JSON list of C-alpha atoms in Angstrom, two decimals:
[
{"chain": "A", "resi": 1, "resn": "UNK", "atom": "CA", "xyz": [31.50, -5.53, -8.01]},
{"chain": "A", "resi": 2, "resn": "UNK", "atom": "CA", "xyz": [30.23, -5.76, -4.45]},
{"chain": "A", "resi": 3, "resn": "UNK", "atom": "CA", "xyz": [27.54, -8.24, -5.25]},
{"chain": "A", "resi": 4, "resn": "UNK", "atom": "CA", "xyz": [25.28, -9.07, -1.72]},
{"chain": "A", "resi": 5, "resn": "UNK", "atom": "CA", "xyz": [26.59, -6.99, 1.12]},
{"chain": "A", "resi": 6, "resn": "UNK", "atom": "CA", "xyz": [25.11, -7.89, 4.85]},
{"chain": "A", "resi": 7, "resn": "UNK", "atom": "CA", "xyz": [25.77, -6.21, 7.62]},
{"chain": "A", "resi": 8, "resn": "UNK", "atom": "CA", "xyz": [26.45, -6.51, 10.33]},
{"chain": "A", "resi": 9, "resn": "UNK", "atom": "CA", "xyz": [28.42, -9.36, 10.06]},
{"chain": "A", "resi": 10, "resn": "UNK", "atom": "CA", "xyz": [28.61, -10.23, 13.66]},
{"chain": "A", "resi": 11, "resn": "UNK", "atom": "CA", "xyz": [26.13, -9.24, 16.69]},
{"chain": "A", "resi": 12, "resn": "UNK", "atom": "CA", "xyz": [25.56, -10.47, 19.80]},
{"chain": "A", "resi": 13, "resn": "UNK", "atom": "CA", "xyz": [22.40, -9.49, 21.36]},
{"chain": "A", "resi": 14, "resn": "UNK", "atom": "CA", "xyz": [20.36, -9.90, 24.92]},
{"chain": "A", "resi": 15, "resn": "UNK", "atom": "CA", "xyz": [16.79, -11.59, 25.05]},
{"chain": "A", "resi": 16, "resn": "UNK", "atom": "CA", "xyz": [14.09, -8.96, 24.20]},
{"chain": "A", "resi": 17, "resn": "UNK", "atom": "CA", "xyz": [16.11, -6.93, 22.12]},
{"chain": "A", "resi": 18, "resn": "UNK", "atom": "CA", "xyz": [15.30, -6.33, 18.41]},
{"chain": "A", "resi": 19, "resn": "UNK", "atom": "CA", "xyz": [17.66, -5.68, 15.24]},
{"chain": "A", "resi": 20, "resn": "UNK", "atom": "CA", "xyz": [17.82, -5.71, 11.82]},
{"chain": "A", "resi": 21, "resn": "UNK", "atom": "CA", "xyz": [19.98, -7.43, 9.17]},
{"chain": "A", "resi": 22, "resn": "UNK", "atom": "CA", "xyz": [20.93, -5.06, 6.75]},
{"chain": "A", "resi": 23, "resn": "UNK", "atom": "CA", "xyz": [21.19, -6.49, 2.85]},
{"chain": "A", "resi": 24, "resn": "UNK", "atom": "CA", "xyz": [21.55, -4.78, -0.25]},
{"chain": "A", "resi": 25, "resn": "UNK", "atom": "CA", "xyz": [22.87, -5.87, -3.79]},
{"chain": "A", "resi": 26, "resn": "UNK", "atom": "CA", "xyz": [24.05, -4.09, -6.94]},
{"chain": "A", "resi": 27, "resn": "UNK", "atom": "CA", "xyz": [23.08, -7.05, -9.72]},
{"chain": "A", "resi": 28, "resn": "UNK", "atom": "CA", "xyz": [19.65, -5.12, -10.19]},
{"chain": "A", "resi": 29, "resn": "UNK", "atom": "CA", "xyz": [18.20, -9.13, -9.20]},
{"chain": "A", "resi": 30, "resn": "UNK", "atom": "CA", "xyz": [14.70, -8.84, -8.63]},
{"chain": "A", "resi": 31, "resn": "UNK", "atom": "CA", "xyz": [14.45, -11.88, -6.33]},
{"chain": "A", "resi": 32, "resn": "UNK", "atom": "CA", "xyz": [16.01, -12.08, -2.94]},
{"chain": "A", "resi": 33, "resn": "UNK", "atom": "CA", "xyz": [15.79, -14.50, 0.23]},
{"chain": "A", "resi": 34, "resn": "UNK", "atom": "CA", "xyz": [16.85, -14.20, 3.92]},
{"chain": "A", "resi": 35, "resn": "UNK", "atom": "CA", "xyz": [18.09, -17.56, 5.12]},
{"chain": "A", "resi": 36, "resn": "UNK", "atom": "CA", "xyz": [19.11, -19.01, 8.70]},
{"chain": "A", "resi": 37, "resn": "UNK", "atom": "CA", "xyz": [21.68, -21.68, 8.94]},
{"chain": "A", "resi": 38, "resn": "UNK", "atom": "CA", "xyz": [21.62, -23.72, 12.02]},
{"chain": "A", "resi": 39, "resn": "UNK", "atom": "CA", "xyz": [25.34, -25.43, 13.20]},
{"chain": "A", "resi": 40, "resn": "UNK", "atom": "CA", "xyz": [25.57, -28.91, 10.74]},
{"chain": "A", "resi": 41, "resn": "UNK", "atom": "CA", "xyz": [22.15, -28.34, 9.00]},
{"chain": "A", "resi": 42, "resn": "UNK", "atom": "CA", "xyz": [21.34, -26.86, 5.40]},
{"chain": "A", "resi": 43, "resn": "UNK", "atom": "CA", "xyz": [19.66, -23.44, 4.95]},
{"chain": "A", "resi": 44, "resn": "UNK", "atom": "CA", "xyz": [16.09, -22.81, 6.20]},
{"chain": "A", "resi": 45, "resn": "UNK", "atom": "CA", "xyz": [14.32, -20.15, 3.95]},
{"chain": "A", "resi": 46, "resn": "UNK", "atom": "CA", "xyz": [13.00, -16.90, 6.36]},
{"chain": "A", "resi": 47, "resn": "UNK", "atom": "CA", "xyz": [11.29, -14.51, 3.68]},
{"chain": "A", "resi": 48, "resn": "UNK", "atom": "CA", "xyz": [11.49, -14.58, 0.26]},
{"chain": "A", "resi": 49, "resn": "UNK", "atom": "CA", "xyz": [10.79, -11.58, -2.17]},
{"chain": "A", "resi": 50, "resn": "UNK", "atom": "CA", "xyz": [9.79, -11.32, -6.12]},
{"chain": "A", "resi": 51, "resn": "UNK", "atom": "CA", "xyz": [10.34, -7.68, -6.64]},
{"chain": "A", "resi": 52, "resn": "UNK", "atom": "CA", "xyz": [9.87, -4.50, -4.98]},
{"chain": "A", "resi": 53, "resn": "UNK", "atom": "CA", "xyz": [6.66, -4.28, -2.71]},
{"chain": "A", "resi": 54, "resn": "UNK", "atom": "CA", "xyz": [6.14, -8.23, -2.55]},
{"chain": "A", "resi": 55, "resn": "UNK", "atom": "CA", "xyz": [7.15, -10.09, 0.20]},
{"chain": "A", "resi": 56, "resn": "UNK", "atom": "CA", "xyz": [6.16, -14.06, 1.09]},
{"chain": "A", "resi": 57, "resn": "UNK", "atom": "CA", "xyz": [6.89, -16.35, 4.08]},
{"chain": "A", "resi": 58, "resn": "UNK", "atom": "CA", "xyz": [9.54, -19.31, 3.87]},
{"chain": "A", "resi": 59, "resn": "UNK", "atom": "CA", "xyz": [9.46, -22.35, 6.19]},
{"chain": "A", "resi": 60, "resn": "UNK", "atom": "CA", "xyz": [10.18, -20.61, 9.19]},
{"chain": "A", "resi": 61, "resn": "UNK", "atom": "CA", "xyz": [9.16, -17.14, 9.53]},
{"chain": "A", "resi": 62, "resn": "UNK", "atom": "CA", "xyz": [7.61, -16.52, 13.56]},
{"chain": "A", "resi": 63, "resn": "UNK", "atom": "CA", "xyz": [9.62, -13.70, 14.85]},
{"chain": "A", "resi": 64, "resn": "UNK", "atom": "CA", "xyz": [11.12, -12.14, 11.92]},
{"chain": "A", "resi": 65, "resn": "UNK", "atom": "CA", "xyz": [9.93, -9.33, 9.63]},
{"chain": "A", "resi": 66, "resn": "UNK", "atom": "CA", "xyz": [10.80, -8.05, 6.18]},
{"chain": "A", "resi": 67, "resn": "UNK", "atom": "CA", "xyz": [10.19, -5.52, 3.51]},
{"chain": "A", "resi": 68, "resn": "UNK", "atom": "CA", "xyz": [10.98, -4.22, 0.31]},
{"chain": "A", "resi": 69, "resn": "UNK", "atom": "CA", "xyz": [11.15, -0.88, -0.39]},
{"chain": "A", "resi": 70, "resn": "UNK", "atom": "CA", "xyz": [13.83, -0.56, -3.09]},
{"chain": "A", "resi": 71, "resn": "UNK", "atom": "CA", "xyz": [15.02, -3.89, -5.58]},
{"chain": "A", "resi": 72, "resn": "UNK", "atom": "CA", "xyz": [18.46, -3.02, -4.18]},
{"chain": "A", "resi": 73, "resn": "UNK", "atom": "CA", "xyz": [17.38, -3.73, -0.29]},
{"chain": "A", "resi": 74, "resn": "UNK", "atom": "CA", "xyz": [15.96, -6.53, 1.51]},
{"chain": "A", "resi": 75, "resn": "UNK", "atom": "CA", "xyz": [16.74, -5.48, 5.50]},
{"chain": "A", "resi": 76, "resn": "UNK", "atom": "CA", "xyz": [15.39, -8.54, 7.89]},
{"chain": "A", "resi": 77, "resn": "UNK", "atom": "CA", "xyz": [13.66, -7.34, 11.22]},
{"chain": "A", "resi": 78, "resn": "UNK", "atom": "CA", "xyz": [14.34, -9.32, 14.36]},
{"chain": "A", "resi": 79, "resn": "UNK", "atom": "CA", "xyz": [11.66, -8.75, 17.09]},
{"chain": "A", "resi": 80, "resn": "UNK", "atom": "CA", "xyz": [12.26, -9.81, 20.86]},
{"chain": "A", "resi": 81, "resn": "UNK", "atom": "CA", "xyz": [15.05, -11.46, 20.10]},
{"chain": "A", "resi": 82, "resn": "UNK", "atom": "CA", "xyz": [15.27, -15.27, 21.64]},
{"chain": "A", "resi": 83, "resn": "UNK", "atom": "CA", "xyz": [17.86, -17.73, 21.78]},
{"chain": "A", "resi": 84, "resn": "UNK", "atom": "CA", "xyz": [16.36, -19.90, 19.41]},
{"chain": "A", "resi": 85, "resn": "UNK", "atom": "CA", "xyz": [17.58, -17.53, 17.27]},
{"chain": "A", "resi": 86, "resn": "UNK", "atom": "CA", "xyz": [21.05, -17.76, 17.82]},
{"chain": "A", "resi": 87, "resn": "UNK", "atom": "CA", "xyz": [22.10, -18.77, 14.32]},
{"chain": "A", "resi": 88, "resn": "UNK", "atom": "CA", "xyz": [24.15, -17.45, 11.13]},
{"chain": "A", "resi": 89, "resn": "UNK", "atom": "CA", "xyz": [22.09, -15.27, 8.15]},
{"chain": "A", "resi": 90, "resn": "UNK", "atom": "CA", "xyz": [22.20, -15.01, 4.78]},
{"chain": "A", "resi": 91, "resn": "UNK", "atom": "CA", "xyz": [20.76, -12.85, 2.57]},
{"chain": "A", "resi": 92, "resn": "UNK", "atom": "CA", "xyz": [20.65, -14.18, -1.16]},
{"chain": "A", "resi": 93, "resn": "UNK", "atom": "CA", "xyz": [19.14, -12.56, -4.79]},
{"chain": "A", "resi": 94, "resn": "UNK", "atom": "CA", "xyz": [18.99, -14.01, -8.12]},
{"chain": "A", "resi": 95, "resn": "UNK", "atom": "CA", "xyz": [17.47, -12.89, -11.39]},
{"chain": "A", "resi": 96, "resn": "UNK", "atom": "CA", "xyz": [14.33, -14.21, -12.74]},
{"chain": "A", "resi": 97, "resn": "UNK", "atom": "CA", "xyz": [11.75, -13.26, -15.74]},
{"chain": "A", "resi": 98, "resn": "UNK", "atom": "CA", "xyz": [8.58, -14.86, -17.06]},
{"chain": "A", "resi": 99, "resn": "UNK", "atom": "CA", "xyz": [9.61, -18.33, -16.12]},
{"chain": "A", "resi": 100, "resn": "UNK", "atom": "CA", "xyz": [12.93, -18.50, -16.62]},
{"chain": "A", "resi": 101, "resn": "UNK", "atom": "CA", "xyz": [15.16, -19.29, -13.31]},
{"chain": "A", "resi": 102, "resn": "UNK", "atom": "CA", "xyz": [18.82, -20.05, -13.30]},
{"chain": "A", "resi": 103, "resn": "UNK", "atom": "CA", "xyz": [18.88, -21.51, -10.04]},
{"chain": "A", "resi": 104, "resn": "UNK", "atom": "CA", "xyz": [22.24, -19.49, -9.49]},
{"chain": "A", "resi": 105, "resn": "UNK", "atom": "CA", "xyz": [21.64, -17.70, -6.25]},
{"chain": "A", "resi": 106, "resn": "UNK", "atom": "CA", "xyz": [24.28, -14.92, -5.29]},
{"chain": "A", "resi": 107, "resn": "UNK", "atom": "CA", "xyz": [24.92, -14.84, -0.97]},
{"chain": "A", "resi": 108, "resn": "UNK", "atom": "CA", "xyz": [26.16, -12.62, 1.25]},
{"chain": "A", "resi": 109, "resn": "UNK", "atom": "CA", "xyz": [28.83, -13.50, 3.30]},
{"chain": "A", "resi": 110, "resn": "UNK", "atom": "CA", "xyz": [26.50, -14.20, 6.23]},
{"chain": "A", "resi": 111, "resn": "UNK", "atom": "CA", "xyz": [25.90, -12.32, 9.55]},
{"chain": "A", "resi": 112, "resn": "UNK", "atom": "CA", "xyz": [26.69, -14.46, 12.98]},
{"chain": "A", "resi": 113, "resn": "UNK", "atom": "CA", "xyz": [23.93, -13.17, 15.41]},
{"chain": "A", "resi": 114, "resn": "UNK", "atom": "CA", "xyz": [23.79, -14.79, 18.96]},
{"chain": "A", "resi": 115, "resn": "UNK", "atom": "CA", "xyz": [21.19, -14.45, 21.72]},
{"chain": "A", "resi": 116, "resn": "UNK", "atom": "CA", "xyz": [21.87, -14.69, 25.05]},
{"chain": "B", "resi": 1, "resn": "UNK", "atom": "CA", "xyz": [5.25, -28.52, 2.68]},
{"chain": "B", "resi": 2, "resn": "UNK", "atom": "CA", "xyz": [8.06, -28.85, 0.54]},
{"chain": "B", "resi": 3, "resn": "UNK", "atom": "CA", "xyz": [10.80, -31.49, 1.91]},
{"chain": "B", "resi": 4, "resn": "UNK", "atom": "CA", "xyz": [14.51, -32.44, 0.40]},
{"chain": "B", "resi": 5, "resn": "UNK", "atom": "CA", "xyz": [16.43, -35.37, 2.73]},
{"chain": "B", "resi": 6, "resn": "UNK", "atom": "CA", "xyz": [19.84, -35.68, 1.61]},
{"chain": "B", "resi": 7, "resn": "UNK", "atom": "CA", "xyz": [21.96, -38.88, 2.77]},
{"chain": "B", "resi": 8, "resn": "UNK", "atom": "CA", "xyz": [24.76, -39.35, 4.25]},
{"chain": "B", "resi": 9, "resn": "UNK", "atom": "CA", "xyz": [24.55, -36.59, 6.44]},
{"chain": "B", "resi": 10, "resn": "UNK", "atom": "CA", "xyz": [28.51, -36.51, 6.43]},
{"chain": "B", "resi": 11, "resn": "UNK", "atom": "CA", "xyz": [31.46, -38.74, 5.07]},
{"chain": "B", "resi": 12, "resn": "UNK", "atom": "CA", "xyz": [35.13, -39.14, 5.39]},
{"chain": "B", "resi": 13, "resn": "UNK", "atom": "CA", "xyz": [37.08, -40.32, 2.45]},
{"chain": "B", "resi": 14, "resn": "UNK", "atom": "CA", "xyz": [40.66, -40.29, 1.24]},
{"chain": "B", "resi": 15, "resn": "UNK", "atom": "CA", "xyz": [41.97, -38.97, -1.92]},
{"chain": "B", "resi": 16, "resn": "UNK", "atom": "CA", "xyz": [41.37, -40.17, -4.92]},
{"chain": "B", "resi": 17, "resn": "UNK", "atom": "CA", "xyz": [38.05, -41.83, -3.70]},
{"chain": "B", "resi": 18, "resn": "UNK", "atom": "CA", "xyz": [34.57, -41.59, -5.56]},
{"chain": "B", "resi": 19, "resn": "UNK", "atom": "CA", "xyz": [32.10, -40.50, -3.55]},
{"chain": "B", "resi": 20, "resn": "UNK", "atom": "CA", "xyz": [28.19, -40.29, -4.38]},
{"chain": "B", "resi": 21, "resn": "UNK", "atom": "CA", "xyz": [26.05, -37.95, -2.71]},
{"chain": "B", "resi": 22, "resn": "UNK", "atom": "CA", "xyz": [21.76, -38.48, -2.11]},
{"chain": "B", "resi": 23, "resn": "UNK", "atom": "CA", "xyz": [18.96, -36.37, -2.57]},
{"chain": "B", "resi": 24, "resn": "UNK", "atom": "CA", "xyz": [15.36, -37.04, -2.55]},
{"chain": "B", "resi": 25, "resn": "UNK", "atom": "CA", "xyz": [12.45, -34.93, -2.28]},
{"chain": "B", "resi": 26, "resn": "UNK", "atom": "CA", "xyz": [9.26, -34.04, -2.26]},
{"chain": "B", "resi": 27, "resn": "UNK", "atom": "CA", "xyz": [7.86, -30.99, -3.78]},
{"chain": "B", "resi": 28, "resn": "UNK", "atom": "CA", "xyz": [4.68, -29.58, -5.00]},
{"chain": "B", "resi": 29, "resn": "UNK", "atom": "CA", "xyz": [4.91, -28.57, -9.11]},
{"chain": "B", "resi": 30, "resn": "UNK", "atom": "CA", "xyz": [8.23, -29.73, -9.24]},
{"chain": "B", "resi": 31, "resn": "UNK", "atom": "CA", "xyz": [10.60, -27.12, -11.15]},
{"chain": "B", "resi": 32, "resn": "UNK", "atom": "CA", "xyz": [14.29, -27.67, -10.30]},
{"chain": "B", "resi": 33, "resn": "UNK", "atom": "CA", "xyz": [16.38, -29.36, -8.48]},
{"chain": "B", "resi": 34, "resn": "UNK", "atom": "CA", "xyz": [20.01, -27.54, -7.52]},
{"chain": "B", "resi": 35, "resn": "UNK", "atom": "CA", "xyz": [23.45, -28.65, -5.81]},
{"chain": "B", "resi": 36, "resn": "UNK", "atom": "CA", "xyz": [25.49, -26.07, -4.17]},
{"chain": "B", "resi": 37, "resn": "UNK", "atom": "CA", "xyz": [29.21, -26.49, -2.20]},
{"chain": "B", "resi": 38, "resn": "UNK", "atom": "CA", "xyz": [29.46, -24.75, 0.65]},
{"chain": "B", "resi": 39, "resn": "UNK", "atom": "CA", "xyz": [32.49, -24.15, 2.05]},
{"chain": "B", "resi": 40, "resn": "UNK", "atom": "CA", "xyz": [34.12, -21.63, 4.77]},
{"chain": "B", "resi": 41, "resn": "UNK", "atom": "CA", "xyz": [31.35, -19.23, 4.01]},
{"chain": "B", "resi": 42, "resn": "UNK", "atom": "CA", "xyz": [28.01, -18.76, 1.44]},
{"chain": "B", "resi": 43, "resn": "UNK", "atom": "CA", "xyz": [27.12, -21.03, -0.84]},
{"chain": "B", "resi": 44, "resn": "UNK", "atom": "CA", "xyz": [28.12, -21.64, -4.43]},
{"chain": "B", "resi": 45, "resn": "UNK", "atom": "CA", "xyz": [26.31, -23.09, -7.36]},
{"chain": "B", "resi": 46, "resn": "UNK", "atom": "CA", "xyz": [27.32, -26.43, -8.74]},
{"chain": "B", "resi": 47, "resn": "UNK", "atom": "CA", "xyz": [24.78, -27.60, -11.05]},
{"chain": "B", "resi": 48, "resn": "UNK", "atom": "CA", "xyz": [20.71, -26.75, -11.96]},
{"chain": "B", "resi": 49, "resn": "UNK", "atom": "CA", "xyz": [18.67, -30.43, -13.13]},
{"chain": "B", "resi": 50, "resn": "UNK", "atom": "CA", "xyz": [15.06, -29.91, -14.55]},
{"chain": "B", "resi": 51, "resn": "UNK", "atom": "CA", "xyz": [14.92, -33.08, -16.48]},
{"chain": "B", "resi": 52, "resn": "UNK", "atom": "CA", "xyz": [15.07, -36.21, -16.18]},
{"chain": "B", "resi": 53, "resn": "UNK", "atom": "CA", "xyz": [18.05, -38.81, -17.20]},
{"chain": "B", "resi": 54, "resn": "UNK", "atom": "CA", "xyz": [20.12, -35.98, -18.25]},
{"chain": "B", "resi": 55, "resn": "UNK", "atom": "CA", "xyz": [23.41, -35.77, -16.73]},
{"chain": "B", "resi": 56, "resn": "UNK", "atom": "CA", "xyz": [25.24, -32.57, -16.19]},
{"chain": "B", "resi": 57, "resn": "UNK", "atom": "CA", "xyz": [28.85, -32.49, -16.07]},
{"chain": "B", "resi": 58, "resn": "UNK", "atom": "CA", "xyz": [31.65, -29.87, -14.55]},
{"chain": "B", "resi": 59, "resn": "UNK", "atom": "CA", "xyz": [35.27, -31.38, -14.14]},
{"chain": "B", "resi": 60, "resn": "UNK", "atom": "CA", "xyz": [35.31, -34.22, -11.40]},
{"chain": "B", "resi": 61, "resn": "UNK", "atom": "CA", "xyz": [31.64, -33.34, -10.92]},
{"chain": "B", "resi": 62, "resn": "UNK", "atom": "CA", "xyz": [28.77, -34.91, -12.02]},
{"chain": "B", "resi": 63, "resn": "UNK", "atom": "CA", "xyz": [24.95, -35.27, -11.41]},
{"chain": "B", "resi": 64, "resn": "UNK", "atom": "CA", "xyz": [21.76, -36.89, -12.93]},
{"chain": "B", "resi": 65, "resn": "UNK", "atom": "CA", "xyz": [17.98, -36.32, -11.80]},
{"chain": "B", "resi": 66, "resn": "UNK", "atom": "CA", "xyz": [15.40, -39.15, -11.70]},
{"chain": "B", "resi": 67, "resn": "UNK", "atom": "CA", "xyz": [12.04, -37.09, -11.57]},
{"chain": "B", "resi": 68, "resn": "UNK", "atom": "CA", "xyz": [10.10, -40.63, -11.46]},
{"chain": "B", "resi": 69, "resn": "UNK", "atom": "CA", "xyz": [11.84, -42.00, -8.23]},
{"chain": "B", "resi": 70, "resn": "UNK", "atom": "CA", "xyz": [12.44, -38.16, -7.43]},
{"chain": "B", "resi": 71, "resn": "UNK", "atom": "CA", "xyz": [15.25, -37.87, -6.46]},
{"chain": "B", "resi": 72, "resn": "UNK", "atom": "CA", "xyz": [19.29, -36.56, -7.67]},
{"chain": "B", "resi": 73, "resn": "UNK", "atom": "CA", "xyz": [22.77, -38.43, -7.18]},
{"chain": "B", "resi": 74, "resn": "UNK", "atom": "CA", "xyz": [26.50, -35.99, -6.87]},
{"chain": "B", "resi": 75, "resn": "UNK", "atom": "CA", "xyz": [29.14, -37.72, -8.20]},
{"chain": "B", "resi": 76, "resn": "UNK", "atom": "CA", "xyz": [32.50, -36.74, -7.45]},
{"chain": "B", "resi": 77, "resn": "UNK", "atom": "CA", "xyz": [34.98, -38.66, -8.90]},
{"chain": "B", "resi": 78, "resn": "UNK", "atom": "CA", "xyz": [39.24, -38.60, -7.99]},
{"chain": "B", "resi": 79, "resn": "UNK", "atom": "CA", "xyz": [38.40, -36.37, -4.35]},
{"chain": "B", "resi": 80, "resn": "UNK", "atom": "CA", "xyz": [40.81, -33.86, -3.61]},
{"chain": "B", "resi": 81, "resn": "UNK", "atom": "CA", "xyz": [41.39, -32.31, 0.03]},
{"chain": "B", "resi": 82, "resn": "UNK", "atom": "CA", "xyz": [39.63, -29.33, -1.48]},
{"chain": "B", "resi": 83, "resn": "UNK", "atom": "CA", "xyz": [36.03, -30.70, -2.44]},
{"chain": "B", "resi": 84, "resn": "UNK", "atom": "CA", "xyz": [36.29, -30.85, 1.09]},
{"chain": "B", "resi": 85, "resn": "UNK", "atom": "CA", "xyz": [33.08, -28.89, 2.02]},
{"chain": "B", "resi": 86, "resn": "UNK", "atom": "CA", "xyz": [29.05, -29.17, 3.10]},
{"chain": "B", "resi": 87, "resn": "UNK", "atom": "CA", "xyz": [27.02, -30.02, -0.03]},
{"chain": "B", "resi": 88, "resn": "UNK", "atom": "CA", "xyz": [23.31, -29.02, -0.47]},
{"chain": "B", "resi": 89, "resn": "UNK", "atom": "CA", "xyz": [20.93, -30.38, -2.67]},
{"chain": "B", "resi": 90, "resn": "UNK", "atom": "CA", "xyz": [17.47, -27.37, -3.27]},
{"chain": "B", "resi": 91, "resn": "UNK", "atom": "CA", "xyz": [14.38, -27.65, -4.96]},
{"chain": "B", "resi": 92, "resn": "UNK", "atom": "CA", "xyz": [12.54, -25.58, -6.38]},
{"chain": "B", "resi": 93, "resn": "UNK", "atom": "CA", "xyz": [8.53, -25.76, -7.36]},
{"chain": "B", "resi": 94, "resn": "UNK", "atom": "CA", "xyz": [6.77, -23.86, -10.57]},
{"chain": "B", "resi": 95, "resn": "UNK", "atom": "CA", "xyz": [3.87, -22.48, -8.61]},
{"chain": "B", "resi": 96, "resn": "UNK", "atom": "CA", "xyz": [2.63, -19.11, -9.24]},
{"chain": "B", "resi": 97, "resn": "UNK", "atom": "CA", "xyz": [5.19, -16.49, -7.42]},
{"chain": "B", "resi": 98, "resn": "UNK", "atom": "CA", "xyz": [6.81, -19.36, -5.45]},
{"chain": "B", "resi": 99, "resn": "UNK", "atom": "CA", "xyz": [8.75, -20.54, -8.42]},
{"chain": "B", "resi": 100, "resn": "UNK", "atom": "CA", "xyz": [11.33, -19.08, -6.98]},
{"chain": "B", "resi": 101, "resn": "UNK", "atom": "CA", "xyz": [11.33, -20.08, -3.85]},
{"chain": "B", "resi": 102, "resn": "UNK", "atom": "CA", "xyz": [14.34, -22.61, -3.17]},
{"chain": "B", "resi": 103, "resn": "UNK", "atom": "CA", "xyz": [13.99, -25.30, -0.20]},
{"chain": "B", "resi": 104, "resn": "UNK", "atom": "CA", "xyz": [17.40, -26.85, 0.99]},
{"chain": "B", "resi": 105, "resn": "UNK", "atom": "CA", "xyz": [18.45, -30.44, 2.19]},
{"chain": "B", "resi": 106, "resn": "UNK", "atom": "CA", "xyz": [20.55, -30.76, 5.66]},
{"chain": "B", "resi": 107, "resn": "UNK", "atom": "CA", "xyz": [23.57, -31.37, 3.47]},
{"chain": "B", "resi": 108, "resn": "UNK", "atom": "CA", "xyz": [26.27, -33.71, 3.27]},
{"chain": "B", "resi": 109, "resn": "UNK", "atom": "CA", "xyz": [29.51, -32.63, 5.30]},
{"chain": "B", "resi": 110, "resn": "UNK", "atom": "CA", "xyz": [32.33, -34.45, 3.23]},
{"chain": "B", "resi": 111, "resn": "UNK", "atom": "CA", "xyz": [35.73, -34.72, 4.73]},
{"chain": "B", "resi": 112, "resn": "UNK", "atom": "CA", "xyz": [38.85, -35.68, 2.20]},
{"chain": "B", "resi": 113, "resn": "UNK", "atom": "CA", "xyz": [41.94, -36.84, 3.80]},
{"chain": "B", "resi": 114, "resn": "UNK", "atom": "CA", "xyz": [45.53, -36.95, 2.23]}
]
């Protein structure tokens, strides 16, 4: 099973440039989450999505972009790329229905993205 | 906003130490609260807590949620050189589409020696 695949798993790109991250699962999980991890520090939530067509902001989403086309892919849009940026990405998905949530969230490997 | 403050922020013990991780939080329509071990790479999930008092239980692992003094303790008991890892503590809150929506800690960076 391939699970959460990201690509690419490393960039490196100049100020002003945009991207995207690239994620896609096979678990047929409706949920999925785009997360930014920051050298020593925990995971800060980007965009979140509940299904197909439904996106929502997380804690820090200025200069990032999302959509959801398909349940399989959840592709993260970086605009004018700044260093502040500079940080490692992972893309996530779970299932949950009605009210039930296992809390088990299923990552990608990550994508290393620096700005310089 | 949604907050989770985990403490320490890292720790270096030997084997065959006990070690107790923190997490506290704050969280609108509380739901869950998760720990995940993270080492070279993603994440991986340890344990879910969504009530109170009850202690859940894998191996050397253990945990227990207080949801009146809010917040969760990570027990690891008889440390090996591979529990080595950064330790996250998430919450999540029951609200409408957002009960999905996990918020992390900073984690805790625990270092076993030999």
């Amino acid at each position: 099973n391939a699970g959460v695949t990201q690509t690419p798993k490393f960039r490196i790109l100049k100020i002003g440039q945009s991207m995207t991250l690239q994620c896609t699962q096979d678990m047929n999980h409706n949920y999925m989450y785009w997360y930014r991890q920051d050298p020593g520090m925990g995971l800060k939530l980007i965009y979140y999505s509940v299904g197909a067509g439904i996106t929502d902001k997380g804690e820090v989403p200025n200069g990032y972009n999302v959509s959801r086309s398909t349940t399989e892919d959840f592709p993260l849009r970086l605009e004018l790329a700044a260093p502040s940026q500079t940080s490692v990405y992972f893309c996530a998905s779970t299932r949950a229905g009605g009210r039930v949530f296992t809390g088990e969230l299923f990552f990608g490997e990550g994508s290393r993205l620096t700005v310089l | 906003e949604d907050k989770v403050v985990q403490s320490p922020l890292s720790l270096v013990v030997h084997e065959g130490d006990t070690v107790t991780l923190n997490c506290s939080y704050e969280v609108t329509n509380f739901r869950s609260l998760l720990w995940y071990k993270q080492e070279k790479k993603a994440p991986t999930f340890l344990f879910m807590l969504t009530s109170s008092g009850i202690e859940k239980k894998s191996g050397r692992l253990s945990s227990i949620l207080d949801k009146k003094e809010l917040f969760s303790i990570l027990n690891i008991t008889a440390t090996q050189t591979g529990d080595s890892a950064i330790y996250l503590c998430a919450v999540t809150n029951a609200g409408g589409t957002s009960y999905g929506k996990l918020t992390f800690g900073q984690g805790t960076i625990l270092t076993v020696h030999p």
